[in-house]
């Protein structure tokens, strides 16, 4: 998790679509998939729905990191969410991450602290502490808070680590030009981010496979290479992707 990462999100997608995209993302070497939405107002963003959809992702992937976007203000109480976090981290063999949409009240901060410390002890009404089970596989689950009031959300780490930036995909099924690729790198560097999350929620469902292929084959390498290598690497990766596509989809006679 120390190097630059590329993650995919699909705000508003239902559980079946999320599960489909998870397999596609893992096939194309995407680092992580965001389940849920980092901003409010999207369907299928209730915490319970997000955790259920994430359970489906754990069952159909082996390496993909799974970042669940939670508000701690959904239909399930924070204790239930803490239990689900432990279950999902065990099911995924330690691949779970948390994106927490910050709410403007002190109770949310207390609930957040309780959830993150749940496996040491959950505060009971009589003052006792009772550990929540099962405990996660990871000693410390990577967690970020998201400022939902920002026009371009940035997630800040709760512990050691770097932030995330979120980018909405606006290139259709085309490969972004060199300027667009460099702009993504500049935005990442300006935010001090280690992860770029590309939201393909506005892309038609039928085009998402091609978009994720572009992300994995072209965008991801261009985020990880040296700055002076972007142009030549983008061209080489694009040429490879075109040849691969032509082989899989030969012209019709």
Short mmCIF file of C-alpha atoms in Angstrom, two decimals:
data_model
loop_
_atom_site.label_atom_id
_atom_site.label_comp_id
_atom_site.label_asym_id
_atom_site.label_seq_id
_atom_site.Cartn_x
_atom_site.Cartn_y
_atom_site.Cartn_z
CA UNK A 1 0.00 0.00 0.00
CA UNK A 2 3.02 2.31 -0.01
CA UNK A 3 3.11 2.98 -3.78
CA UNK A 4 0.67 4.98 -5.93
CA UNK A 5 -2.66 3.21 -6.25
CA UNK A 6 -5.63 3.39 -8.59
CA UNK A 7 -9.11 2.58 -7.33
CA UNK A 8 -12.49 2.48 -9.07
CA UNK A 9 -15.87 3.60 -7.74
CA UNK A 10 -19.35 3.49 -9.25
CA UNK A 11 -21.54 5.79 -7.19
CA UNK A 12 -25.17 4.69 -7.20
CA UNK A 13 -24.48 1.18 -8.53
CA UNK A 14 -26.53 -1.65 -7.08
CA UNK A 15 -25.04 -4.78 -5.50
CA UNK A 16 -25.18 -6.85 -8.70
CA UNK A 17 -23.32 -4.19 -10.68
CA UNK A 18 -20.75 -3.73 -7.92
CA UNK A 19 -20.06 -7.46 -7.92
CA UNK A 20 -19.70 -7.45 -11.72
CA UNK A 21 -17.31 -4.49 -11.65
CA UNK A 22 -15.24 -6.12 -8.90
CA UNK A 23 -14.33 -9.05 -11.14
CA UNK A 24 -13.55 -6.73 -14.04
CA UNK A 25 -11.40 -4.46 -11.87
CA UNK A 26 -9.39 -7.34 -10.46
CA UNK A 27 -8.89 -8.78 -13.97
CA UNK A 28 -7.45 -5.45 -15.11
CA UNK A 29 -5.11 -5.07 -12.11
CA UNK A 30 -6.97 -2.23 -10.42
CA UNK A 31 -5.80 -1.89 -6.82
CA UNK A 32 -9.11 -1.27 -5.03
CA UNK A 33 -12.85 -0.94 -5.49
CA UNK A 34 -14.96 1.56 -3.55
CA UNK A 35 -18.34 0.15 -2.52
CA UNK A 36 -20.92 2.87 -1.86
CA UNK A 37 -20.59 6.60 -2.47
CA UNK A 38 -18.26 9.15 -0.90
CA UNK A 39 -20.82 11.95 -1.30
CA UNK A 40 -24.41 12.03 -0.08
CA UNK A 41 -27.49 11.81 -2.28
CA UNK A 42 -26.70 8.62 -4.21
CA UNK A 43 -28.94 5.55 -4.15
CA UNK A 44 -27.64 2.33 -2.61
CA UNK A 45 -25.45 4.30 -0.18
CA UNK A 46 -27.02 3.15 3.10
CA UNK A 47 -24.39 1.59 5.34
CA UNK A 48 -26.19 -1.76 5.60
CA UNK A 49 -26.59 -2.00 1.82
CA UNK A 50 -22.92 -1.09 1.32
CA UNK A 51 -21.73 -3.78 3.71
CA UNK A 52 -23.95 -6.41 2.09
CA UNK A 53 -22.66 -5.49 -1.38
CA UNK A 54 -19.10 -5.62 -0.08
CA UNK A 55 -19.76 -9.15 1.14
CA UNK A 56 -20.49 -10.14 -2.45
CA UNK A 57 -17.22 -8.56 -3.58
CA UNK A 58 -15.20 -10.60 -1.07
CA UNK A 59 -16.69 -13.80 -2.51
CA UNK A 60 -15.71 -13.12 -6.14
CA UNK A 61 -12.23 -11.59 -5.73
CA UNK A 62 -8.91 -12.67 -4.27
CA UNK A 63 -6.58 -9.66 -4.38
CA UNK A 64 -8.70 -6.54 -4.88
CA UNK A 65 -8.79 -4.18 -1.90
CA UNK A 66 -12.35 -3.32 -0.81
CA UNK A 67 -13.05 0.21 0.45
CA UNK A 68 -16.50 0.63 1.99
CA UNK A 69 -17.92 4.17 2.05
CA UNK A 70 -19.88 4.61 5.28
CA UNK A 71 -21.73 7.45 6.98
CA UNK A 72 -22.36 5.86 10.41
CA UNK A 73 -25.78 7.48 10.03
CA UNK A 74 -27.57 4.80 8.03
CA UNK A 75 -30.33 2.38 9.02
CA UNK A 76 -27.95 0.22 11.10
CA UNK A 77 -26.55 1.33 14.47
CA UNK A 78 -22.76 1.80 14.78
CA UNK A 79 -22.44 -1.44 16.79
CA UNK A 80 -23.88 -3.44 13.89
CA UNK A 81 -21.46 -1.71 11.49
CA UNK A 82 -18.53 -2.57 13.77
CA UNK A 83 -19.60 -6.23 13.77
CA UNK A 84 -19.94 -6.20 9.97
CA UNK A 85 -16.48 -4.65 9.57
CA UNK A 86 -14.95 -7.51 11.54
CA UNK A 87 -16.85 -10.12 9.53
CA UNK A 88 -15.90 -8.57 6.17
CA UNK A 89 -12.23 -8.24 7.05
CA UNK A 90 -12.16 -11.92 8.04
CA UNK A 91 -14.06 -12.95 4.88
CA UNK A 92 -11.71 -10.96 2.65
CA UNK A 93 -8.54 -12.15 4.42
CA UNK A 94 -7.64 -8.61 5.44
CA UNK A 95 -8.53 -6.61 2.32
CA UNK A 96 -11.03 -4.19 3.87
CA UNK A 97 -10.61 -0.38 4.01
CA UNK A 98 -12.93 2.28 5.44
CA UNK A 99 -14.02 5.57 3.87
CA UNK A 100 -16.04 7.51 6.44
CA UNK A 101 -18.21 10.43 5.34
CA UNK A 102 -17.69 13.02 8.07
CA UNK A 103 -20.85 14.41 9.68
CA UNK A 104 -20.98 17.84 11.36
CA UNK A 105 -21.82 16.76 14.91
CA UNK A 106 -19.97 15.62 18.00
CA UNK A 107 -21.98 12.40 18.30
CA UNK A 108 -20.60 11.26 14.95
CA UNK A 109 -17.05 11.74 16.24
CA UNK A 110 -17.88 9.65 19.32
CA UNK A 111 -19.47 6.94 17.19
CA UNK A 112 -16.41 6.91 14.92
CA UNK A 113 -14.08 6.46 17.90
CA UNK A 114 -16.30 3.66 19.24
CA UNK A 115 -16.34 1.82 15.90
CA UNK A 116 -12.58 2.06 15.42
CA UNK A 117 -11.95 0.81 18.95
CA UNK A 118 -14.76 -1.75 18.97
CA UNK A 119 -12.53 -4.82 19.10
CA UNK A 120 -10.74 -3.61 22.22
CA UNK A 121 -14.03 -2.92 23.94
CA UNK A 122 -17.46 -1.53 23.10
CA UNK A 123 -18.88 0.79 25.82
CA UNK A 124 -22.00 -0.69 27.43
CA UNK A 125 -24.72 1.31 29.17
CA UNK A 126 -23.52 0.15 32.59
CA UNK A 127 -19.99 1.44 31.98
CA UNK A 128 -18.39 -1.90 31.16
CA UNK A 129 -16.48 -2.63 27.94
CA UNK A 130 -17.30 -5.68 25.82
CA UNK A 131 -15.08 -6.52 22.81
CA UNK A 132 -16.94 -6.82 19.52
CA UNK A 133 -16.41 -10.08 17.65
CA UNK A 134 -15.09 -11.23 15.31
CA UNK A 135 -11.94 -9.19 15.41
CA UNK A 136 -10.57 -8.04 12.03
CA UNK A 137 -7.62 -9.85 10.48
CA UNK A 138 -5.71 -6.59 10.06
CA UNK A 139 -4.23 -5.14 13.26
CA UNK A 140 -5.33 -1.71 12.05
CA UNK A 141 -7.86 -1.39 9.22
CA UNK A 142 -6.83 1.48 6.88
CA UNK A 143 -9.36 4.27 7.39
CA UNK A 144 -9.95 7.71 5.88
CA UNK A 145 -12.46 10.48 6.56
CA UNK A 146 -14.12 12.27 3.64
CA UNK A 147 -15.25 15.89 3.76
CA UNK A 148 -18.61 15.65 1.97
CA UNK A 149 -18.93 19.44 1.68
CA UNK A 150 -16.05 19.69 -0.79
CA UNK A 151 -16.79 19.90 -4.53
CA UNK A 152 -13.94 17.48 -5.20
CA UNK A 153 -13.78 15.24 -2.14
CA UNK A 154 -10.45 14.33 -0.62
CA UNK A 155 -10.13 11.57 1.97
CA UNK A 156 -7.67 12.12 4.80
CA UNK A 157 -6.11 9.20 6.70
CA UNK A 158 -7.03 8.67 10.33
CA UNK A 159 -3.62 7.19 11.09
CA UNK A 160 -0.33 7.05 9.22
CA UNK A 161 -0.61 7.20 5.48
CA UNK A 162 -1.49 9.53 2.64
CA UNK A 163 -4.79 10.93 1.46
CA UNK A 164 -7.00 9.94 -1.48
CA UNK A 165 -8.40 12.09 -4.25
CA UNK A 166 -11.57 11.38 -6.22
CA UNK A 167 -11.90 12.00 -9.95
CA UNK A 168 -15.07 11.63 -12.03
CA UNK A 169 -14.43 9.87 -15.35
CA UNK A 170 -15.35 12.13 -18.30
CA UNK A 171 -13.54 10.54 -21.26
CA UNK A 172 -16.12 8.05 -22.49
CA UNK A 173 -14.35 4.89 -23.64
CA UNK A 174 -11.40 6.84 -25.06
CA UNK A 175 -7.92 6.91 -23.60
CA UNK A 176 -7.27 10.28 -21.91
CA UNK A 177 -4.77 12.52 -23.66
CA UNK A 178 -1.35 13.29 -22.24
CA UNK A 179 -2.56 16.57 -20.74
CA UNK A 180 -5.44 14.84 -18.96
CA UNK A 181 -3.12 12.15 -17.58
CA UNK A 182 -0.67 14.77 -16.37
CA UNK A 183 -3.50 16.75 -14.75
CA UNK A 184 -4.51 13.68 -12.74
CA UNK A 185 -0.91 13.26 -11.60
CA UNK A 186 -0.67 16.97 -10.68
CA UNK A 187 -3.91 16.79 -8.68
CA UNK A 188 -2.67 13.70 -6.86
CA UNK A 189 0.68 15.30 -6.04
CA UNK A 190 -0.91 18.60 -4.94
CA UNK A 191 -3.12 16.73 -2.48
CA UNK A 192 -0.25 14.56 -1.27
CA UNK A 193 -2.36 11.55 -2.17
CA UNK A 194 -1.23 7.97 -2.66
CA UNK A 195 -4.54 6.83 -4.15
CA UNK A 196 -6.59 8.15 -7.05
CA UNK A 197 -10.21 6.96 -7.03
CA UNK A 198 -11.88 7.19 -10.44
CA UNK A 199 -15.69 7.24 -10.29
CA UNK A 200 -17.29 5.59 -13.33
CA UNK A 201 -20.83 5.94 -11.99
CA UNK A 202 -21.83 8.30 -14.81
CA UNK A 203 -20.52 5.91 -17.49
CA UNK A 204 -23.23 3.77 -19.18
CA UNK A 205 -23.14 0.21 -17.84
CA UNK A 206 -22.32 -1.23 -21.25
CA UNK A 207 -19.17 0.90 -21.50
CA UNK A 208 -17.73 0.27 -18.06
CA UNK A 209 -15.71 -2.79 -19.07
CA UNK A 210 -13.86 -0.76 -21.71
CA UNK A 211 -13.31 2.14 -19.32
CA UNK A 212 -11.85 -0.13 -16.61
CA UNK A 213 -9.59 -1.71 -19.24
CA UNK A 214 -8.30 1.77 -20.10
CA UNK A 215 -7.79 2.53 -16.41
CA UNK A 216 -5.82 -0.65 -15.79
CA UNK A 217 -3.77 -0.68 -19.00
CA UNK A 218 -3.02 3.02 -19.46
CA UNK A 219 -3.97 5.25 -16.52
CA UNK A 220 -2.52 3.10 -13.72
CA UNK A 221 0.98 2.79 -15.30
CA UNK A 222 1.00 6.52 -16.04
CA UNK A 223 0.29 7.28 -12.38
CA UNK A 224 3.17 5.09 -11.25
CA UNK A 225 5.91 6.01 -13.73
CA UNK A 226 8.39 8.90 -13.60
CA UNK A 227 6.98 12.23 -14.78
CA UNK A 228 9.15 12.34 -17.91
CA UNK A 229 7.99 8.85 -18.95
CA UNK A 230 4.25 9.59 -19.09
CA UNK A 231 4.06 10.47 -22.78
CA UNK A 232 5.93 7.46 -24.15
CA UNK A 233 4.36 5.03 -21.67
CA UNK A 234 0.86 6.29 -22.48
CA UNK A 235 1.47 5.80 -26.19
CA UNK A 236 2.92 2.31 -25.75
CA UNK A 237 0.11 1.25 -23.40
CA UNK A 238 -2.54 2.65 -25.75
CA UNK A 239 -1.04 0.83 -28.73
CA UNK A 240 -0.98 -2.41 -26.75
CA UNK A 241 -4.59 -1.95 -25.66
CA UNK A 242 -5.74 -1.29 -29.23
CA UNK A 243 -3.95 -4.40 -30.53
CA UNK A 244 -5.39 -6.50 -27.74
CA UNK A 245 -8.90 -5.19 -28.44
CA UNK A 246 -8.53 -5.86 -32.17
CA UNK A 247 -7.49 -9.44 -31.46
CA UNK A 248 -10.51 -10.04 -29.24
CA UNK A 249 -12.90 -8.20 -31.53
CA UNK A 250 -11.73 -8.76 -35.14
CA UNK A 251 -13.44 -6.71 -37.87
CA UNK A 252 -16.57 -8.26 -39.26
CA UNK A 253 -16.39 -9.34 -42.88
#
